[in-house]
Tab-separated table of C-alpha atoms in Angstrom:
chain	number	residue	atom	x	y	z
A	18	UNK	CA	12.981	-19.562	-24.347
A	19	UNK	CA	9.081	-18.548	-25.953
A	20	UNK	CA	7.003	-16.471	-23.947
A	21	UNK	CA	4.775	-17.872	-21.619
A	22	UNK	CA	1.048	-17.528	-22.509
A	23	UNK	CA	-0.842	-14.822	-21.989
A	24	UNK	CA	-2.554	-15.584	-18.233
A	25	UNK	CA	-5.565	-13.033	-19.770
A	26	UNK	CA	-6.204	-12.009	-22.858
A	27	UNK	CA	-4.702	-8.741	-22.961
A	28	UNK	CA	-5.500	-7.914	-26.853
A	29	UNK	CA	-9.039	-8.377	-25.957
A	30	UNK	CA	-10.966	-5.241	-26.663
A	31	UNK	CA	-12.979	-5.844	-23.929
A	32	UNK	CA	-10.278	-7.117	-21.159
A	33	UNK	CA	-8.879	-3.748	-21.877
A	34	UNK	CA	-11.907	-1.606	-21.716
A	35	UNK	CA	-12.571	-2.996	-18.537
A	36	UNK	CA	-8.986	-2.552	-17.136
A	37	UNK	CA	-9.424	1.521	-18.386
A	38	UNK	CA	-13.089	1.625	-16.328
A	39	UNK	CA	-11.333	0.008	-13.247
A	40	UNK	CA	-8.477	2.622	-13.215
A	41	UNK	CA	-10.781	5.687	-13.995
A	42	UNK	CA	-12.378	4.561	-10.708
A	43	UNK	CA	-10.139	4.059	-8.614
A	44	UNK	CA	-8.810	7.565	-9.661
A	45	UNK	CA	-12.420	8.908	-8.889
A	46	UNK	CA	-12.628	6.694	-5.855
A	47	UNK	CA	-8.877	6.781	-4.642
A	48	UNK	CA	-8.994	2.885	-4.021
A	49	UNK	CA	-4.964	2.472	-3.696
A	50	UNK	CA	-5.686	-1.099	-2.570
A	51	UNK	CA	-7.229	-2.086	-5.787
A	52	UNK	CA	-4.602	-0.064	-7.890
A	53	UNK	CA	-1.781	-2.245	-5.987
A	54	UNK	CA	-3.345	-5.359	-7.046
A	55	UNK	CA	-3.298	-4.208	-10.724
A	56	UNK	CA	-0.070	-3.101	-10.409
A	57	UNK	CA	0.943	-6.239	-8.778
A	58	UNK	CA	-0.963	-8.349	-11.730
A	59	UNK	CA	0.758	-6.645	-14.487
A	60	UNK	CA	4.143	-6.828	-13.005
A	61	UNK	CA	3.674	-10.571	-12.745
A	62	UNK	CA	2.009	-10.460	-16.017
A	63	UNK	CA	5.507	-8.899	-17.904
A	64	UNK	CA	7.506	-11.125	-16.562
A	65	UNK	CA	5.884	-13.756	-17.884
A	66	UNK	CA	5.138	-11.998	-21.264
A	67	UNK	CA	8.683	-10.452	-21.522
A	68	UNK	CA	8.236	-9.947	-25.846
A	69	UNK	CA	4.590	-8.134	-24.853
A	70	UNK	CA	6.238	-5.000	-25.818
A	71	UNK	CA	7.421	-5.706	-28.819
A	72	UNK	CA	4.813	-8.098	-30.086
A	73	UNK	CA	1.606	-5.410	-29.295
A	74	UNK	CA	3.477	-2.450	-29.732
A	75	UNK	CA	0.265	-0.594	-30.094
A	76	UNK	CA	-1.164	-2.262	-27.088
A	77	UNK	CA	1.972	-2.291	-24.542
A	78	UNK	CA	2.341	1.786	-24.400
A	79	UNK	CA	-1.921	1.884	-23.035
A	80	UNK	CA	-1.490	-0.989	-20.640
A	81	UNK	CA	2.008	0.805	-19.137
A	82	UNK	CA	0.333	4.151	-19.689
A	83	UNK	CA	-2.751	2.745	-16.697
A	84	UNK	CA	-0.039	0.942	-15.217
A	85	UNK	CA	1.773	4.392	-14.137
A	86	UNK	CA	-1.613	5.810	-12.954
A	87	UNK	CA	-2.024	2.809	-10.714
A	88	UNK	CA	1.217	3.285	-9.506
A	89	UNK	CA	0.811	6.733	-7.924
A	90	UNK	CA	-2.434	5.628	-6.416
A	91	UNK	CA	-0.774	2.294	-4.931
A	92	UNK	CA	2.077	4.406	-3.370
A	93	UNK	CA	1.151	4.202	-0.190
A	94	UNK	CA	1.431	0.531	-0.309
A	95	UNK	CA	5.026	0.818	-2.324
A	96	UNK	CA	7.798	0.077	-0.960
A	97	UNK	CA	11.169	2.437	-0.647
A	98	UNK	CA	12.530	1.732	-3.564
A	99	UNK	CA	9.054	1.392	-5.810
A	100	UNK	CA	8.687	4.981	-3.981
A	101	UNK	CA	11.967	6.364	-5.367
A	102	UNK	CA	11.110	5.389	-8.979
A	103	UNK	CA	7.916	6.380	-9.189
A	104	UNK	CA	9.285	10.100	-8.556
A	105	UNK	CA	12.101	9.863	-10.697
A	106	UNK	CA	10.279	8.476	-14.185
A	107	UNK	CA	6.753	9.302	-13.500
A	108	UNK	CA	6.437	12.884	-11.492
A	109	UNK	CA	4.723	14.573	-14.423
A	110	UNK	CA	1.580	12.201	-14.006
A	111	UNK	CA	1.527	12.899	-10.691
A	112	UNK	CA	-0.266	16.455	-12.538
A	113	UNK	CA	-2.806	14.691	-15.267
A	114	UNK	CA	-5.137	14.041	-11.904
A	115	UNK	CA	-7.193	16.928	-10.675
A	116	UNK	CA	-8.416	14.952	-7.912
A	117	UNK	CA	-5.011	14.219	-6.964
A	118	UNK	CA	-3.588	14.622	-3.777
A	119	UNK	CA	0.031	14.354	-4.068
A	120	UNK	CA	1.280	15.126	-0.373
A	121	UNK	CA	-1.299	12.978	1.477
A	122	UNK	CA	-0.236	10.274	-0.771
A	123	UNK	CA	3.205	10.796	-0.049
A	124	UNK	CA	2.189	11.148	4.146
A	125	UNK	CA	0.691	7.753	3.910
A	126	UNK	CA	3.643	6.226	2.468
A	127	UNK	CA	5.837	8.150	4.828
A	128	UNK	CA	3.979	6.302	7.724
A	129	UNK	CA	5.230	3.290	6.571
A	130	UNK	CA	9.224	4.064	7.397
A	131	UNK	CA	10.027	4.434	11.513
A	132	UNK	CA	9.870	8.083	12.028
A	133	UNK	CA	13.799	8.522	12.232
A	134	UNK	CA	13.960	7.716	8.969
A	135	UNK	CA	11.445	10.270	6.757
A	136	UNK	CA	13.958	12.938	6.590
A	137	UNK	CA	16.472	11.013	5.074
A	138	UNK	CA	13.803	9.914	3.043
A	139	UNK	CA	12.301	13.132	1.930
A	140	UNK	CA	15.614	14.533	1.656
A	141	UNK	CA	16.114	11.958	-0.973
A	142	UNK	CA	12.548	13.620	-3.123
A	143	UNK	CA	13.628	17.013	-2.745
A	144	UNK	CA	16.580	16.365	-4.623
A	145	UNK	CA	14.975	14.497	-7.242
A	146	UNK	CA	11.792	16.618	-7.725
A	147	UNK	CA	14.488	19.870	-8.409
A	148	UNK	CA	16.457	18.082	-10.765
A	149	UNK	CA	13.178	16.829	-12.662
A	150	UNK	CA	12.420	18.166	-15.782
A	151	UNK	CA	8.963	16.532	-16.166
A	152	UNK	CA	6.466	19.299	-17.407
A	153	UNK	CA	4.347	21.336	-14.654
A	154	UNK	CA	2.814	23.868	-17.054
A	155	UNK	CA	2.265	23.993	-20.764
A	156	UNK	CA	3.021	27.592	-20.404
A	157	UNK	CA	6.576	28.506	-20.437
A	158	UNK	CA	8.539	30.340	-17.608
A	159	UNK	CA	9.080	33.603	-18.947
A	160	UNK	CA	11.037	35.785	-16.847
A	161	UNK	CA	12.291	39.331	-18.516
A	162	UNK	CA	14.130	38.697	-21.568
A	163	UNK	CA	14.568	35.162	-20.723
A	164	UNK	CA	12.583	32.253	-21.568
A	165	UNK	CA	12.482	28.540	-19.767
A	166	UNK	CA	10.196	25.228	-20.524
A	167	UNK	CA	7.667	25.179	-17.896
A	168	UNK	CA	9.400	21.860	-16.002
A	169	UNK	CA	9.207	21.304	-12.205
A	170	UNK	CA	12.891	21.645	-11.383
A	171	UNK	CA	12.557	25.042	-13.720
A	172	UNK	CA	9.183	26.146	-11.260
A	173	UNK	CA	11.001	25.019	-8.196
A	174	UNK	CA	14.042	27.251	-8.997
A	175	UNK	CA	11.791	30.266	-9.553
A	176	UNK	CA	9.689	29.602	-7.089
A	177	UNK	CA	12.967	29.498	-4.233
A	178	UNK	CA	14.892	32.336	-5.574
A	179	UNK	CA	11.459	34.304	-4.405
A	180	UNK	CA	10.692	32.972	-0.857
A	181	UNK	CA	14.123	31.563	0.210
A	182	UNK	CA	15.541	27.774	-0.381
A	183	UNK	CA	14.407	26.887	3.770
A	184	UNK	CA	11.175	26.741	5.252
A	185	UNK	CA	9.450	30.034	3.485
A	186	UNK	CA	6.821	32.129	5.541
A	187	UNK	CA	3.723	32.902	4.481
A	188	UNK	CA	4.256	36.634	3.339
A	189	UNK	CA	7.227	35.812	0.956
A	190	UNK	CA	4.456	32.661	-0.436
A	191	UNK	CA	1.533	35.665	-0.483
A	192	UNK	CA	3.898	38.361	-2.748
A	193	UNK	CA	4.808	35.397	-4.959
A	194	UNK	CA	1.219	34.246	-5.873
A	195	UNK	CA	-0.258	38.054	-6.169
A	196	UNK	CA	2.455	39.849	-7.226
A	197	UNK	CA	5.116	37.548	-8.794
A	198	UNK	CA	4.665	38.536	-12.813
A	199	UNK	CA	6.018	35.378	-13.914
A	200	UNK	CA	3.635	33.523	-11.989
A	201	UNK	CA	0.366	35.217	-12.191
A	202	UNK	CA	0.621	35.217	-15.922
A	203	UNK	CA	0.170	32.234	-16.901
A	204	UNK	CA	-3.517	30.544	-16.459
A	205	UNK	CA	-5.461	30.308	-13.724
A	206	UNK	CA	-5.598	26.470	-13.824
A	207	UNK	CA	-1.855	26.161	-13.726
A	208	UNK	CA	-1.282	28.170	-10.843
A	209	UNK	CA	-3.047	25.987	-9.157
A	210	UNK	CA	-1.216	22.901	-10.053
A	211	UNK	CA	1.468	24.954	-9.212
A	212	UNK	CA	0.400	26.006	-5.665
A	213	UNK	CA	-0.047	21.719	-4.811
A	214	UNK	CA	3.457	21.503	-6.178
A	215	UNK	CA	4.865	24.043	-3.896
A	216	UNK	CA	2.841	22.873	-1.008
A	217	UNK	CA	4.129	19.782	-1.652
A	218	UNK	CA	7.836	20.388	-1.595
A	219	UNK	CA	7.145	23.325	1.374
A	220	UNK	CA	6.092	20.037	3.302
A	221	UNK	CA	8.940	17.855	2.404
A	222	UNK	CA	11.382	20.852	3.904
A	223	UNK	CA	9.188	20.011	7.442
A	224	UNK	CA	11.629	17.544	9.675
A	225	UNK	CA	9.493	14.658	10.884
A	226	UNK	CA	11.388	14.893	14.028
A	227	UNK	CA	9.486	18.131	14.741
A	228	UNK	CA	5.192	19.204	15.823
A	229	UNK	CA	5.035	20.751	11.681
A	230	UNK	CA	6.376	17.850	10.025
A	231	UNK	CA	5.148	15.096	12.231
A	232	UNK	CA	3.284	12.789	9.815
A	233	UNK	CA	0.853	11.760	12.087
A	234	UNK	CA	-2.098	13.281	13.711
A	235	UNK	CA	-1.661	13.508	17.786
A	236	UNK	CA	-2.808	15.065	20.600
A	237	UNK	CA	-0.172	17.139	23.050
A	238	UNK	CA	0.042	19.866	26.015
A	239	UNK	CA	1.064	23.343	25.223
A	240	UNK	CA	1.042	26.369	27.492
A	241	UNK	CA	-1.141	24.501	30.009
A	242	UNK	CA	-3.932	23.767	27.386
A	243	UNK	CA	-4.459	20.321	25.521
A	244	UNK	CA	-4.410	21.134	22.161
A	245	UNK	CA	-4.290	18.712	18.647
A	246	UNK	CA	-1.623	18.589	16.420
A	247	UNK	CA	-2.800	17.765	12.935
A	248	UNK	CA	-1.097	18.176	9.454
A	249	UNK	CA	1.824	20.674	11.087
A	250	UNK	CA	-1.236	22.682	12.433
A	251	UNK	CA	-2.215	23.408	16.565
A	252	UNK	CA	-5.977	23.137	16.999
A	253	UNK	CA	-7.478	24.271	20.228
A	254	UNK	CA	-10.193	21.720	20.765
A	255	UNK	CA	-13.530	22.876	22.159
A	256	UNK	CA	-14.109	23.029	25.891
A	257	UNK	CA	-15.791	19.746	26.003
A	258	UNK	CA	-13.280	17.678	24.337
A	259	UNK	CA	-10.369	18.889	26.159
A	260	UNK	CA	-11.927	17.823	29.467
A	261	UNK	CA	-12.327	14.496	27.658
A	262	UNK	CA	-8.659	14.784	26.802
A	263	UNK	CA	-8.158	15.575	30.086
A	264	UNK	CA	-9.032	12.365	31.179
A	265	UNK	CA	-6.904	9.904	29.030
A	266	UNK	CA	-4.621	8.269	30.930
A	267	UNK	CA	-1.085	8.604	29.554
A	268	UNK	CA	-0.411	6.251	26.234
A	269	UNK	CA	2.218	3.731	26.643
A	270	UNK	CA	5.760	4.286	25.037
A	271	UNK	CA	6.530	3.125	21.572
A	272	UNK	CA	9.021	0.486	23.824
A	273	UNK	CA	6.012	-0.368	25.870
A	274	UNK	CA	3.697	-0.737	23.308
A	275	UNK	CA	6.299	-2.709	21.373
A	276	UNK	CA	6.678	-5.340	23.823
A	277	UNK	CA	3.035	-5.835	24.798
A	278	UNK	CA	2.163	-6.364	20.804
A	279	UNK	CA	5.213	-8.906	20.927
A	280	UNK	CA	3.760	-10.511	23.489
A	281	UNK	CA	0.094	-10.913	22.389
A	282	UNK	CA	1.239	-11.745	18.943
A	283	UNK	CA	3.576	-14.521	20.408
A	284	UNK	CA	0.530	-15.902	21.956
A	285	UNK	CA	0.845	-18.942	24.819
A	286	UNK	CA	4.455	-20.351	24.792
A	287	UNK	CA	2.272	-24.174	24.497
A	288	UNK	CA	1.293	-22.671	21.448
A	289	UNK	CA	4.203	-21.395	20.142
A	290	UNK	CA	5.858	-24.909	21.180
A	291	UNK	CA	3.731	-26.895	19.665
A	292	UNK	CA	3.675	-25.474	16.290
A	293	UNK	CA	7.549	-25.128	16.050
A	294	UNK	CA	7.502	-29.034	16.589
A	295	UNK	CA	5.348	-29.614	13.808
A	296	UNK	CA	7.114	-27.139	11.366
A	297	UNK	CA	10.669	-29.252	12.445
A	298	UNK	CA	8.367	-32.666	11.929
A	299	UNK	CA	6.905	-31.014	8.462
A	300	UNK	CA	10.055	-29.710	7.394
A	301	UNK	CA	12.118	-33.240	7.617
A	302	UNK	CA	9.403	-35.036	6.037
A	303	UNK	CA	8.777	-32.504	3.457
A	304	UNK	CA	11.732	-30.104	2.668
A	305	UNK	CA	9.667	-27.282	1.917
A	306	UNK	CA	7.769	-28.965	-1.332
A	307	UNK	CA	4.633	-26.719	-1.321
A	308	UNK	CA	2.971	-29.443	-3.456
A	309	UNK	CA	3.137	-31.659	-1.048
A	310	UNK	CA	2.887	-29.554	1.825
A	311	UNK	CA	-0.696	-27.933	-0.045
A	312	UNK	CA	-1.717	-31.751	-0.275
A	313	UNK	CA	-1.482	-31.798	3.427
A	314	UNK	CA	-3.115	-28.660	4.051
A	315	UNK	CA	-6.463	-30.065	1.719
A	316	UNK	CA	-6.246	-33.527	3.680
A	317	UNK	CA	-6.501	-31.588	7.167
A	318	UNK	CA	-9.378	-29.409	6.694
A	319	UNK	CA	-10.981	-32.232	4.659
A	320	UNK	CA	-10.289	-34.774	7.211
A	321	UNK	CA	-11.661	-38.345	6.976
A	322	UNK	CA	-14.810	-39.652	9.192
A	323	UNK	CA	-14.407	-39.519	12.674
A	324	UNK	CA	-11.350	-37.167	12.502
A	325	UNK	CA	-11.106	-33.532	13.893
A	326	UNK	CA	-9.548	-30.433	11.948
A	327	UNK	CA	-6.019	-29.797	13.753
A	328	UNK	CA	-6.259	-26.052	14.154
A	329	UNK	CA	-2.205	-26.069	15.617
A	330	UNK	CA	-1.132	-28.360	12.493
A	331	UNK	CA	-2.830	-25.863	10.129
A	332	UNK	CA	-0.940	-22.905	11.665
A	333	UNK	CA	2.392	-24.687	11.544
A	334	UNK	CA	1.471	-26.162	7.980
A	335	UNK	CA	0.929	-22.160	6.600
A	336	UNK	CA	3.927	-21.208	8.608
A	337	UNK	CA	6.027	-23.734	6.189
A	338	UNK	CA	4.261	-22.460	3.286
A	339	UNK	CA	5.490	-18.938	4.167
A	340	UNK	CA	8.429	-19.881	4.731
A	341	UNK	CA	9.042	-20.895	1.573
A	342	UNK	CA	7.816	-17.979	-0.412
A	343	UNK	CA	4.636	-20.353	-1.236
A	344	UNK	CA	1.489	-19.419	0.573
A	345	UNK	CA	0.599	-16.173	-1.299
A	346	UNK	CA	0.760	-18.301	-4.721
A	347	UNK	CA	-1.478	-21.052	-3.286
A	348	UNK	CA	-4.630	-20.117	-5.316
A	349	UNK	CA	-2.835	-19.004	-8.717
A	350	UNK	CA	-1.630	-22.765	-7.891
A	351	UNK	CA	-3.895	-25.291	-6.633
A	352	UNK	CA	-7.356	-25.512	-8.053
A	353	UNK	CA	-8.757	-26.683	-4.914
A	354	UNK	CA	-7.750	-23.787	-2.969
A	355	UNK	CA	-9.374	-21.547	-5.872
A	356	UNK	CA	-12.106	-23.470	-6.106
A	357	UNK	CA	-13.048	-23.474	-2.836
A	358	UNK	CA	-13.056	-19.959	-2.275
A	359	UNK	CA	-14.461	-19.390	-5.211
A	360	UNK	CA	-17.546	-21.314	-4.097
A	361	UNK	CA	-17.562	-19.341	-0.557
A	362	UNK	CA	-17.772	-16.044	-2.950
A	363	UNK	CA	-20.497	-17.916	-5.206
A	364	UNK	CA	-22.735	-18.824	-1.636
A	365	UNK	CA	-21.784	-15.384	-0.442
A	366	UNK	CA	-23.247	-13.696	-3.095
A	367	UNK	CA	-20.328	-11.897	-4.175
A	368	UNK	CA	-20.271	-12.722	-7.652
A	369	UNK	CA	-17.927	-10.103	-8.394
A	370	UNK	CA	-15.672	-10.968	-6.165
A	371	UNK	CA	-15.280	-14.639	-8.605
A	372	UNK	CA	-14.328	-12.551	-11.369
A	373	UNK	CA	-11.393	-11.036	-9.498
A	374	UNK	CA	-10.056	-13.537	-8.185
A	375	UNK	CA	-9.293	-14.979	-11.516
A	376	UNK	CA	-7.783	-11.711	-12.524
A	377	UNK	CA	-5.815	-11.220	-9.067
A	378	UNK	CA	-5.590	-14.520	-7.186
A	379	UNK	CA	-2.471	-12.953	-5.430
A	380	UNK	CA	-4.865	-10.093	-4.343
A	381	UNK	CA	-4.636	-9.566	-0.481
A	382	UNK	CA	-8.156	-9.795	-0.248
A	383	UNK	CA	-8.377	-13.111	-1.895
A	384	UNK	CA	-5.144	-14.451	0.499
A	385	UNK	CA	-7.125	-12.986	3.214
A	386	UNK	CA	-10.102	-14.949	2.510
A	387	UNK	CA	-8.518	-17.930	2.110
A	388	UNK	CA	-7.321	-18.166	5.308
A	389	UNK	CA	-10.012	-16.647	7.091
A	390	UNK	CA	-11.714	-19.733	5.852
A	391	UNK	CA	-9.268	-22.402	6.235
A	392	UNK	CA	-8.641	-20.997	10.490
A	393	UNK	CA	-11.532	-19.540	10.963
A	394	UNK	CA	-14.252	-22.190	9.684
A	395	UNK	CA	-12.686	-25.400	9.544
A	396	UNK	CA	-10.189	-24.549	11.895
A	397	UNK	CA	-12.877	-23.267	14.372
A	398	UNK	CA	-10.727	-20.340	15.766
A	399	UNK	CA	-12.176	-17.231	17.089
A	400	UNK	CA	-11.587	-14.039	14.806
A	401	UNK	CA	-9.322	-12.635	17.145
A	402	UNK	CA	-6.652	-15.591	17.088
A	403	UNK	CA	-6.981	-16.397	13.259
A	404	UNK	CA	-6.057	-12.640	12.644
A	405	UNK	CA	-3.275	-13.123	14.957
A	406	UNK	CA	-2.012	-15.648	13.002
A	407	UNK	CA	-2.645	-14.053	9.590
A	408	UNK	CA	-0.238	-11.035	10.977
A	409	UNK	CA	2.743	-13.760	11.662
A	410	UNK	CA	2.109	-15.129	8.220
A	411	UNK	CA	2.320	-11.561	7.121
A	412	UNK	CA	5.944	-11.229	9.244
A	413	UNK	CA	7.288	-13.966	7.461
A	414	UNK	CA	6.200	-12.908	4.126
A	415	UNK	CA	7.746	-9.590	4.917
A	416	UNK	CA	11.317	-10.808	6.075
A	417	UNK	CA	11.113	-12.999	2.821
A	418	UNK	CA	10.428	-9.579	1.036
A	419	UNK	CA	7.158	-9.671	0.052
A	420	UNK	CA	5.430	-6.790	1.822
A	421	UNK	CA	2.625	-7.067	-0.440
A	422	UNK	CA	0.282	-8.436	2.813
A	423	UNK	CA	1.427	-6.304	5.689
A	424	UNK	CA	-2.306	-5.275	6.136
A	425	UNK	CA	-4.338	-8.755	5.950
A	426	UNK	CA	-5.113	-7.984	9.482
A	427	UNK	CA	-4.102	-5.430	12.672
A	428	UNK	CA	-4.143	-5.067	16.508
A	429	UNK	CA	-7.156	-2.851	17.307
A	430	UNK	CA	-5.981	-0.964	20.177
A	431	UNK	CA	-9.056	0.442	21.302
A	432	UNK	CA	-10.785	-3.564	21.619
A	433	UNK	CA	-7.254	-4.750	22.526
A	434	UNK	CA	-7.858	-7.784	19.749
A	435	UNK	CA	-6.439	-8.533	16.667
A	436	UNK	CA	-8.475	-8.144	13.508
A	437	UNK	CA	-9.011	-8.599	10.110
A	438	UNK	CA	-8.935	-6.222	7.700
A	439	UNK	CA	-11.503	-7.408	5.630
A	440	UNK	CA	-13.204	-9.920	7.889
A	441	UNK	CA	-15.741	-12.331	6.047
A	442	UNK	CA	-19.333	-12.411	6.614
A	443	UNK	CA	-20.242	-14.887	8.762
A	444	UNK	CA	-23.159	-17.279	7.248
């Protein structure tokens, strides 16, 4: 079966010169959102090209070389598995950044798992990152007569057999970075890619169960005195903000809070009524054929003379497209869709925003758009209820497997509303 055609013209000079700018700053910038959607668009884009490889060989290896860059950048928005690989085949570029900031990467994707599961989870690192022979230092390990390759698993053994294989304190860490031999002589600049590396696995040894290893930041009584807990470390807040402190009333349980999001993302049960008997009435006449179900979409927010947009019927007409794997593919698809947005972003002013959108069209921001547009403005509902909706799309994309749009839009506890992410500007 041939190859499909190239969906951008990925031997052009300058397509790839501007891919190389957009990764450089994203590095600079740390915009993991805009490394997932390149990530995302060349994982599409192999599949479709599968001979890329071996028709460009001297073009693949620099496209998979930015592809692996944008991977460590997207990780907080990678799943488990996406997370497991990208340790065990790509730890050594996880070093080629400066600016990089391995652990807080790796917290941010931790917060992603329920917190009974990060030990298992970080378990599972530790035991790759020893086992890893992906180079830390140029320099080798030289230690007495003997002589090692400068890998991580190599560093990681040295650096145990000094301070102890559990949780090390900080005068064992202080002998080994002033007075270990083997360390201190090699360069400056690698001892300090070597300190990040410890750091990093010191941190992974933390339980998340526990104050030290708790991923997030939170705020807790000790010894009488309110006092914050952030990164493993107790911070005594000033007098004024612990009487403010003082005066929060108690948060609700995770149960508690579970059950009132439930409820407020349910909304009214006429709502949730009517839209399940229009997905049964859509779904006989239909079966799921996101043609035809996209041709139905177009007819109801173009509606004819005299006629009123059905905000319900939208809902339950997105709701099928979700279903059926079909609603994030809607503008790579249909040419009105794209279109249409891409006129909002013309009006808008965001001509930039055109030119992505033909590169990423199954960008979250771009999905996000869309449908702030199709509820929101010809739909006429109110921000908070069309963000509502976009997180039940997002549920339904996510037990399909596609976690890709888990953050189109969020509960905003301290409003009480839902919200977008990236809510449009209104005209």
């Amino acid at each position: 079966m041939p190859a499909r055609p190239l969906t951008l013209p990925l031997d052009d000079p300058k397509v790839l010169e501007n891919f190389q700018a957009a990764i450089a700053l994203d590095e600079q910038f740390d915009e993991a959102k805009d490394a997932e959607e390149f990530v995302r668009f060349y994982e599409r884009f192999l599949k479709e090209n599968p001979t890329f490889g071996s028709l460009r060989p001297d073009l693949a290896p620099v496209y998979d070389n930015l592809y692996r860059r944008a991977l460590w950048l997207a990780l907080p928005y990678l799943n488990e598995r996406e997370g497991y690989v990208l340790f065990e085949k790509y730890l050594e570029l996880a070093f080629t950044n400066p600016n990089f900031e391995l652990w807080e990467k790796t917290r941010r994707w931790l917060l992603n798992f329920d917190v009974e599961e990060r030990d298992a989870i970080k378990q599972r690192l530790w035991a790759t990152i020893q086992k890893s022979g992906a180079p830390a230092t140029k320099s080798a390990l030289r230690e007495g007569e003997k002589t090692e390759a400068g890998t991580v698993g190599n560093w990681l053994r040295h650096y145990q057999t000094a301070v102890g294989a559990e949780e090390p304190d900080a005068l064992a860490r202080s002998q080994y970075f002033f007075a270990n031999k083997t360390f201190t002589g090699i360069p400056a600049e690698e001892r300090e890619r070597l300190k990040l590396l410890f750091d990093f696995v010191d941190r992974l040894k933390l339980s998340s169960l526990t104050a030290k290893g708790f991923e997030e930041d939170f705020v807790m009584t000790a010894a009488g005195k309110t006092v914050a807990v952030s990164e493993g470390e107790f911070l005594e807040p000033s007098e004024e903000t612990a009487k403010a402190l003082a005066t929060v009333q108690r948060p609700p349980s995770g149960e508690e809070l579970q059950n009132r999001l439930v409820s407020l993302l349910k909304g009214s049960d006429e709502e949730v009524l009517a839209v399940r008997k229009l997905e049964e009435e859509l779904d006989a006449k239909l079966k799921g054929d996101a043609r035809r179900l996209r041709d139905v979409l177009w007819s109801e927010i173009n509606p004819l003379p005299g006629k009123k947009t059905d905000s319900t019927r939208l809902i339950a007409l997105l709701k099928q497209l979700a279903r059926g794997s079909q609603l994030d593919d809607t503008l790579r698809e249909d040419k009105r869709f794209f279109e249409m947005l891409s006129k909002y972003y013309q009006t808008a002013g965001a001509t930039g925003k055109v030119d992505d959108l033909k590169v990423y069209p199954t960008a979250p921001a771009h999905l996000s758009a869309l449908l702030q547009l199709v509820l929101g403005r010809y739909g006429r509902m109110a921000p908070n209820d069309s963000a509502r909706i976009a997180v039940q799309l997002a549920n339904i994309m996510r037990a399909k497997g596609n976690e890709k749009y888990l953050r189109l839009a969020h509960f905003d506890e301290e409003r009480g509303v839902f919200a977008w992410e990236e809510p449009m500007k209104s005209k």
